[in-house]
Short mmCIF file of C-alpha atoms in Angstrom, two decimals:
data_model
loop_
_atom_site.label_atom_id
_atom_site.label_comp_id
_atom_site.label_asym_id
_atom_site.label_seq_id
_atom_site.Cartn_x
_atom_site.Cartn_y
_atom_site.Cartn_z
CA MET A 13 -15.99 -103.48 73.13
CA ASN A 14 -19.67 -102.51 72.72
CA ALA A 15 -21.57 -100.00 74.90
CA ARG A 16 -22.95 -102.71 77.19
CA GLY A 17 -19.46 -104.12 77.69
CA ARG A 18 -18.00 -100.71 78.50
CA ARG A 19 -20.72 -100.02 81.07
CA THR A 20 -20.12 -103.38 82.76
CA ALA A 21 -16.36 -102.83 82.83
CA VAL A 22 -16.77 -99.39 84.39
CA ALA A 23 -19.12 -100.79 87.02
CA VAL A 24 -16.61 -103.48 87.98
CA LEU A 25 -13.76 -100.97 88.26
CA VAL A 26 -15.80 -98.51 90.33
CA ALA A 27 -17.01 -101.28 92.61
CA ALA A 28 -13.44 -102.32 93.29
CA GLY A 29 -12.47 -98.76 94.17
CA LEU A 30 -15.60 -98.29 96.29
CA ALA A 31 -14.69 -101.13 98.60
CA VAL A 32 -11.47 -99.31 99.48
CA THR A 33 -12.87 -95.78 99.50
CA GLY A 34 -15.90 -96.53 101.63
CA LEU A 35 -13.94 -98.45 104.24
CA ALA A 36 -11.31 -95.74 104.49
CA VAL A 37 -13.89 -93.02 105.06
CA THR A 38 -16.31 -94.70 107.42
CA GLY A 39 -14.48 -97.55 109.02
CA CYS A 40 -17.62 -99.65 108.32
CA SER A 41 -17.70 -103.05 106.68
CA ALA A 42 -18.68 -103.19 103.02
CA GLY A 43 -20.87 -106.20 103.76
CA ASP A 44 -20.43 -109.71 105.10
CA GLY A 45 -22.49 -111.69 102.61
CA ARG A 46 -25.72 -111.73 104.60
CA ALA A 47 -29.00 -111.44 102.74
CA THR A 48 -30.50 -108.01 102.42
CA GLY A 49 -34.07 -106.96 103.06
CA SER A 50 -36.42 -106.27 105.94
CA GLY A 51 -36.81 -108.35 109.09
CA ALA A 52 -40.07 -109.26 110.78
CA ASP A 53 -39.83 -106.11 112.88
CA GLY A 54 -39.50 -103.90 109.81
CA ARG A 55 -35.80 -103.20 110.33
CA VAL A 56 -33.48 -103.60 107.37
CA THR A 57 -30.40 -105.79 107.16
CA GLY A 58 -27.39 -106.15 104.92
CA PRO A 59 -25.02 -103.61 103.36
CA VAL A 60 -26.28 -100.18 102.29
CA THR A 61 -23.93 -98.33 99.93
CA VAL A 62 -24.32 -94.55 100.01
CA PHE A 63 -22.74 -92.26 97.43
CA ALA A 64 -22.50 -88.88 99.22
CA ALA A 65 -21.09 -85.44 98.45
CA ALA A 66 -17.72 -84.85 100.12
CA SER A 67 -19.15 -82.12 102.35
CA LEU A 68 -21.34 -84.78 103.99
CA THR A 69 -18.40 -86.91 105.12
CA GLU A 70 -18.52 -86.21 108.85
CA SER A 71 -22.31 -85.98 109.16
CA PHE A 72 -23.05 -89.10 107.13
CA THR A 73 -20.37 -91.07 108.97
CA ARG A 74 -22.24 -90.38 112.20
CA ILE A 75 -25.68 -90.86 110.63
CA GLY A 76 -24.51 -94.15 109.12
CA LYS A 77 -23.46 -95.45 112.54
CA ASP A 78 -26.77 -94.33 114.05
CA PHE A 79 -28.64 -96.08 111.24
CA GLU A 80 -26.73 -99.29 111.92
CA ALA A 81 -27.59 -99.05 115.61
CA ALA A 82 -31.27 -98.65 114.74
CA ASN A 83 -31.10 -101.54 112.25
CA PRO A 84 -28.98 -104.37 113.68
CA GLY A 85 -27.50 -106.43 110.87
CA SER A 86 -27.18 -103.47 108.50
CA ARG A 87 -23.84 -102.05 107.38
CA VAL A 88 -23.46 -98.58 105.82
CA THR A 89 -20.58 -97.94 103.42
CA LEU A 90 -19.89 -94.40 102.22
CA ASN A 91 -18.34 -93.45 98.92
CA VAL A 92 -17.63 -89.70 99.20
CA ALA A 93 -16.43 -87.48 96.37
CA GLY A 94 -17.52 -84.48 94.33
CA SER A 95 -21.19 -84.76 93.38
CA SER A 96 -20.44 -84.60 89.67
CA ALA A 97 -18.01 -87.53 89.90
CA LEU A 98 -20.51 -89.57 91.90
CA ALA A 99 -23.30 -88.88 89.43
CA ASN A 100 -21.08 -90.05 86.58
CA GLN A 101 -20.17 -93.24 88.47
CA ILE A 102 -23.85 -94.02 89.04
CA THR A 103 -24.86 -93.46 85.42
CA GLN A 104 -21.95 -95.67 84.31
CA GLY A 105 -23.34 -98.55 86.36
CA ALA A 106 -21.55 -98.34 89.71
CA PRO A 107 -23.39 -100.43 92.35
CA ALA A 108 -24.99 -98.09 94.88
CA ASP A 109 -28.15 -97.87 96.96
CA VAL A 110 -28.43 -94.15 97.71
CA PHE A 111 -27.18 -90.88 96.18
CA ALA A 112 -26.92 -87.70 98.26
CA SER A 113 -25.81 -84.72 96.18
CA ALA A 114 -24.65 -81.25 97.17
CA ALA A 115 -26.72 -79.68 94.39
CA PRO A 116 -29.83 -80.43 92.30
CA THR A 117 -27.86 -80.16 89.04
CA ASN A 118 -25.84 -83.30 89.70
CA MET A 119 -28.90 -85.11 91.00
CA ALA A 120 -30.63 -84.24 87.73
CA THR A 121 -27.92 -86.16 85.86
CA VAL A 122 -28.92 -89.31 87.72
CA VAL A 123 -32.66 -88.70 87.39
CA GLU A 124 -32.45 -88.01 83.66
CA ALA A 125 -30.47 -91.22 83.16
CA GLY A 126 -33.34 -93.15 84.71
CA ASP A 127 -31.28 -94.27 87.72
CA ALA A 128 -33.41 -92.76 90.51
CA ASP A 129 -36.09 -94.70 92.36
CA GLY A 130 -38.73 -92.04 92.87
CA THR A 131 -38.40 -88.29 93.27
CA PRO A 132 -35.37 -86.84 95.09
CA SER A 133 -36.10 -84.84 98.24
CA VAL A 134 -34.07 -81.97 99.71
CA PHE A 135 -32.84 -82.87 103.19
CA ALA A 136 -30.42 -79.99 103.96
CA ARG A 137 -28.95 -76.73 102.72
CA ASN A 138 -25.43 -75.32 102.93
CA GLN A 139 -23.74 -71.98 102.51
CA LEU A 140 -20.25 -70.84 101.55
CA VAL A 141 -17.65 -69.18 103.75
CA ILE A 142 -14.05 -68.15 103.13
CA ALA A 143 -11.72 -70.64 104.82
CA VAL A 144 -8.49 -69.09 106.10
CA PRO A 145 -5.72 -70.39 108.36
CA GLY A 146 -6.11 -69.85 112.09
CA GLY A 147 -5.41 -66.24 112.98
CA ASN A 148 -6.36 -65.09 109.46
CA PRO A 149 -2.81 -63.89 108.59
CA LYS A 150 -3.90 -62.17 105.36
CA ALA A 151 -6.70 -60.27 107.17
CA VAL A 152 -9.38 -61.53 104.79
CA VAL A 153 -12.80 -60.07 105.63
CA GLY A 154 -14.58 -60.36 102.28
CA LEU A 155 -14.36 -61.58 98.71
CA ALA A 156 -12.56 -58.45 97.49
CA ASP A 157 -9.63 -59.29 99.77
CA LEU A 158 -9.04 -62.47 97.80
CA THR A 159 -7.80 -60.41 94.84
CA LYS A 160 -5.09 -58.61 96.82
CA PRO A 161 -1.50 -59.14 95.63
CA GLY A 162 0.10 -62.20 97.17
CA VAL A 163 -3.17 -63.85 98.26
CA LYS A 164 -3.38 -67.39 96.90
CA VAL A 165 -6.87 -68.87 96.63
CA ALA A 166 -8.25 -72.36 96.02
CA LEU A 167 -11.67 -72.97 94.49
CA CYS A 168 -13.59 -76.10 93.59
CA ALA A 169 -13.84 -76.91 89.90
CA SER A 170 -16.87 -75.40 88.19
CA GLN A 171 -18.67 -78.74 87.67
CA VAL A 172 -18.60 -79.39 91.43
CA PRO A 173 -21.42 -77.80 93.47
CA CYS A 174 -19.04 -75.78 95.67
CA GLY A 175 -17.34 -74.45 92.53
CA ALA A 176 -20.62 -73.44 90.91
CA ALA A 177 -21.73 -71.75 94.13
CA ALA A 178 -18.41 -69.92 94.42
CA ARG A 179 -18.76 -68.57 90.90
CA THR A 180 -22.30 -67.36 91.65
CA ALA A 181 -21.12 -65.58 94.81
CA LEU A 182 -18.12 -64.00 93.09
CA ASP A 183 -20.30 -62.76 90.23
CA ALA A 184 -22.77 -61.31 92.73
CA ALA A 185 -19.92 -59.42 94.39
CA GLY A 186 -18.46 -58.28 91.06
CA VAL A 187 -15.14 -59.90 91.99
CA ALA A 188 -12.91 -61.31 89.22
CA LEU A 189 -10.74 -63.96 90.85
CA THR A 190 -8.13 -66.27 89.37
CA PRO A 191 -7.48 -69.20 91.72
CA VAL A 192 -4.11 -70.91 91.91
CA THR A 193 -5.82 -74.30 91.95
CA LEU A 194 -9.18 -75.87 91.10
CA GLU A 195 -10.01 -78.88 93.26
CA ARG A 196 -12.22 -81.90 92.53
CA ASP A 197 -14.25 -81.49 95.73
CA VAL A 198 -14.66 -79.20 98.71
CA LYS A 199 -12.39 -81.30 100.95
CA GLY A 200 -9.59 -80.85 98.44
CA ALA A 201 -9.98 -77.07 98.52
CA LEU A 202 -10.07 -77.06 102.32
CA ALA A 203 -6.96 -79.26 102.49
CA LYS A 204 -4.98 -76.65 100.56
CA VAL A 205 -5.68 -74.15 103.35
CA LYS A 206 -4.89 -76.64 106.11
CA LEU A 207 -1.58 -77.52 104.46
CA GLY A 208 -0.63 -73.86 104.02
CA GLU A 209 -0.53 -74.14 100.23
CA VAL A 210 -3.07 -71.33 99.79
CA ASP A 211 -4.17 -68.37 101.90
CA ALA A 212 -7.91 -68.92 101.45
CA ALA A 213 -10.53 -71.13 99.84
CA LEU A 214 -14.26 -70.90 99.24
CA VAL A 215 -15.80 -73.89 101.01
CA TYR A 216 -18.96 -74.72 102.91
CA ARG A 217 -19.67 -73.45 106.40
CA THR A 218 -19.97 -77.05 107.57
CA ASP A 219 -16.45 -77.88 106.38
CA THR A 220 -14.80 -75.08 108.35
CA ARG A 221 -16.78 -76.09 111.42
CA ALA A 222 -15.53 -79.67 111.08
CA ALA A 223 -11.94 -78.40 110.71
CA SER A 224 -12.13 -75.59 113.27
CA ALA A 225 -8.87 -76.67 114.92
CA ASP A 226 -6.99 -75.74 111.74
CA VAL A 227 -9.01 -73.11 109.89
CA THR A 228 -11.40 -70.22 110.45
CA GLY A 229 -14.52 -69.53 108.43
CA VAL A 230 -15.05 -65.92 107.33
CA GLU A 231 -18.68 -65.13 106.53
CA PHE A 232 -19.50 -62.88 103.58
CA PRO A 233 -22.90 -61.48 102.52
CA GLU A 234 -22.83 -62.69 98.90
CA SER A 235 -22.96 -66.31 100.10
CA ALA A 236 -26.69 -65.81 100.62
CA ARG A 237 -26.99 -65.69 96.82
CA ALA A 238 -25.45 -69.15 96.47
CA VAL A 239 -27.07 -71.44 99.02
CA ASN A 240 -27.01 -75.08 97.89
CA ASP A 241 -29.91 -77.50 98.30
CA TYR A 242 -28.88 -81.09 99.08
CA PRO A 243 -31.20 -83.72 97.52
CA ILE A 244 -31.18 -87.45 98.28
CA VAL A 245 -32.74 -90.42 96.51
CA ALA A 246 -32.77 -94.21 96.55
CA LEU A 247 -31.39 -95.68 93.34
CA LYS A 248 -33.36 -97.74 90.85
CA ASN A 249 -30.87 -100.62 90.63
CA ALA A 250 -30.00 -100.62 94.34
CA PRO A 251 -28.58 -103.97 95.49
CA ASN A 252 -30.50 -103.44 98.75
CA PRO A 253 -33.69 -101.55 97.82
CA ASP A 254 -35.24 -101.90 101.29
CA GLY A 255 -32.05 -100.58 102.86
CA ALA A 256 -31.89 -97.73 100.35
CA ARG A 257 -35.42 -96.53 101.09
CA ALA A 258 -34.89 -96.93 104.84
CA PHE A 259 -31.67 -94.90 104.78
CA VAL A 260 -33.30 -92.07 102.81
CA ALA A 261 -36.16 -92.00 105.32
CA TYR A 262 -33.69 -92.02 108.21
CA VAL A 263 -31.77 -89.03 106.81
CA ARG A 264 -35.03 -87.07 106.93
CA SER A 265 -35.81 -88.19 110.51
CA ALA A 266 -35.56 -85.86 113.49
CA GLN A 267 -32.48 -87.67 114.82
CA ALA A 268 -30.51 -87.34 111.58
CA GLN A 269 -31.68 -83.77 111.06
CA ALA A 270 -30.30 -82.92 114.51
CA VAL A 271 -26.90 -84.32 113.46
CA LEU A 272 -26.94 -82.20 110.30
CA ALA A 273 -27.96 -79.07 112.22
CA GLU A 274 -25.13 -79.61 114.71
CA ALA A 275 -22.70 -79.79 111.79
CA GLY A 276 -23.94 -76.43 110.50
CA PHE A 277 -26.34 -77.48 107.77
CA GLN A 278 -29.52 -75.48 107.37
CA ALA A 279 -32.96 -77.06 107.39
CA PRO A 280 -34.48 -77.68 103.93
#
């Protein structure tokens, strides 16, 4: 199979998985066959497929519903995963309208491949905390406590934004840490804490806020050295280019920014 054939095959496989993943995350339809574009009133219609970093799951689910309400006839489908995985899917030809990354590095992969429509813009920032079970049974108050005997820690893999940020923070603190597991995205690391499989994980502040019934977020000063910028861009080969540009603009609107702030994201 030649390179063109491989790219097409990957796109077909990713598209099939996206239909399941997006519906499971958002509960929104993946599209009902209606034409896409803008109506006479300037509102967009049709499906809008958004590839978003896992840490945006809750916020973008709500923003997607608000976008649909503001644009009757539109349907937002989310595909959430680690930013590095999403960037690879896009550059391999996966059908998507918008990419929202948890770090500029993964966005750069898409831009350098020529898959971005315009220049990405930063719409939010996020900061790490130490996620621990409710009650903080291991009495974790800082990064150094994660190296104590018997403390099991989960981190994100290094190619994922939360993993790169964790390594920056640990280096800033001079802490040498060997995790018991490296997860593909921040939700995976958080799940290990919620399930009691580890005693702590380095995740985003927004993730512990969303899971506050199960975990507690412990702030630590070195996280200020590893704040992540979140860029967003419409994609060059978007099936719904009008919808893509409208969704990007909506994410930067006051209403969507209020949703992000409530979730614990910082302003860009």
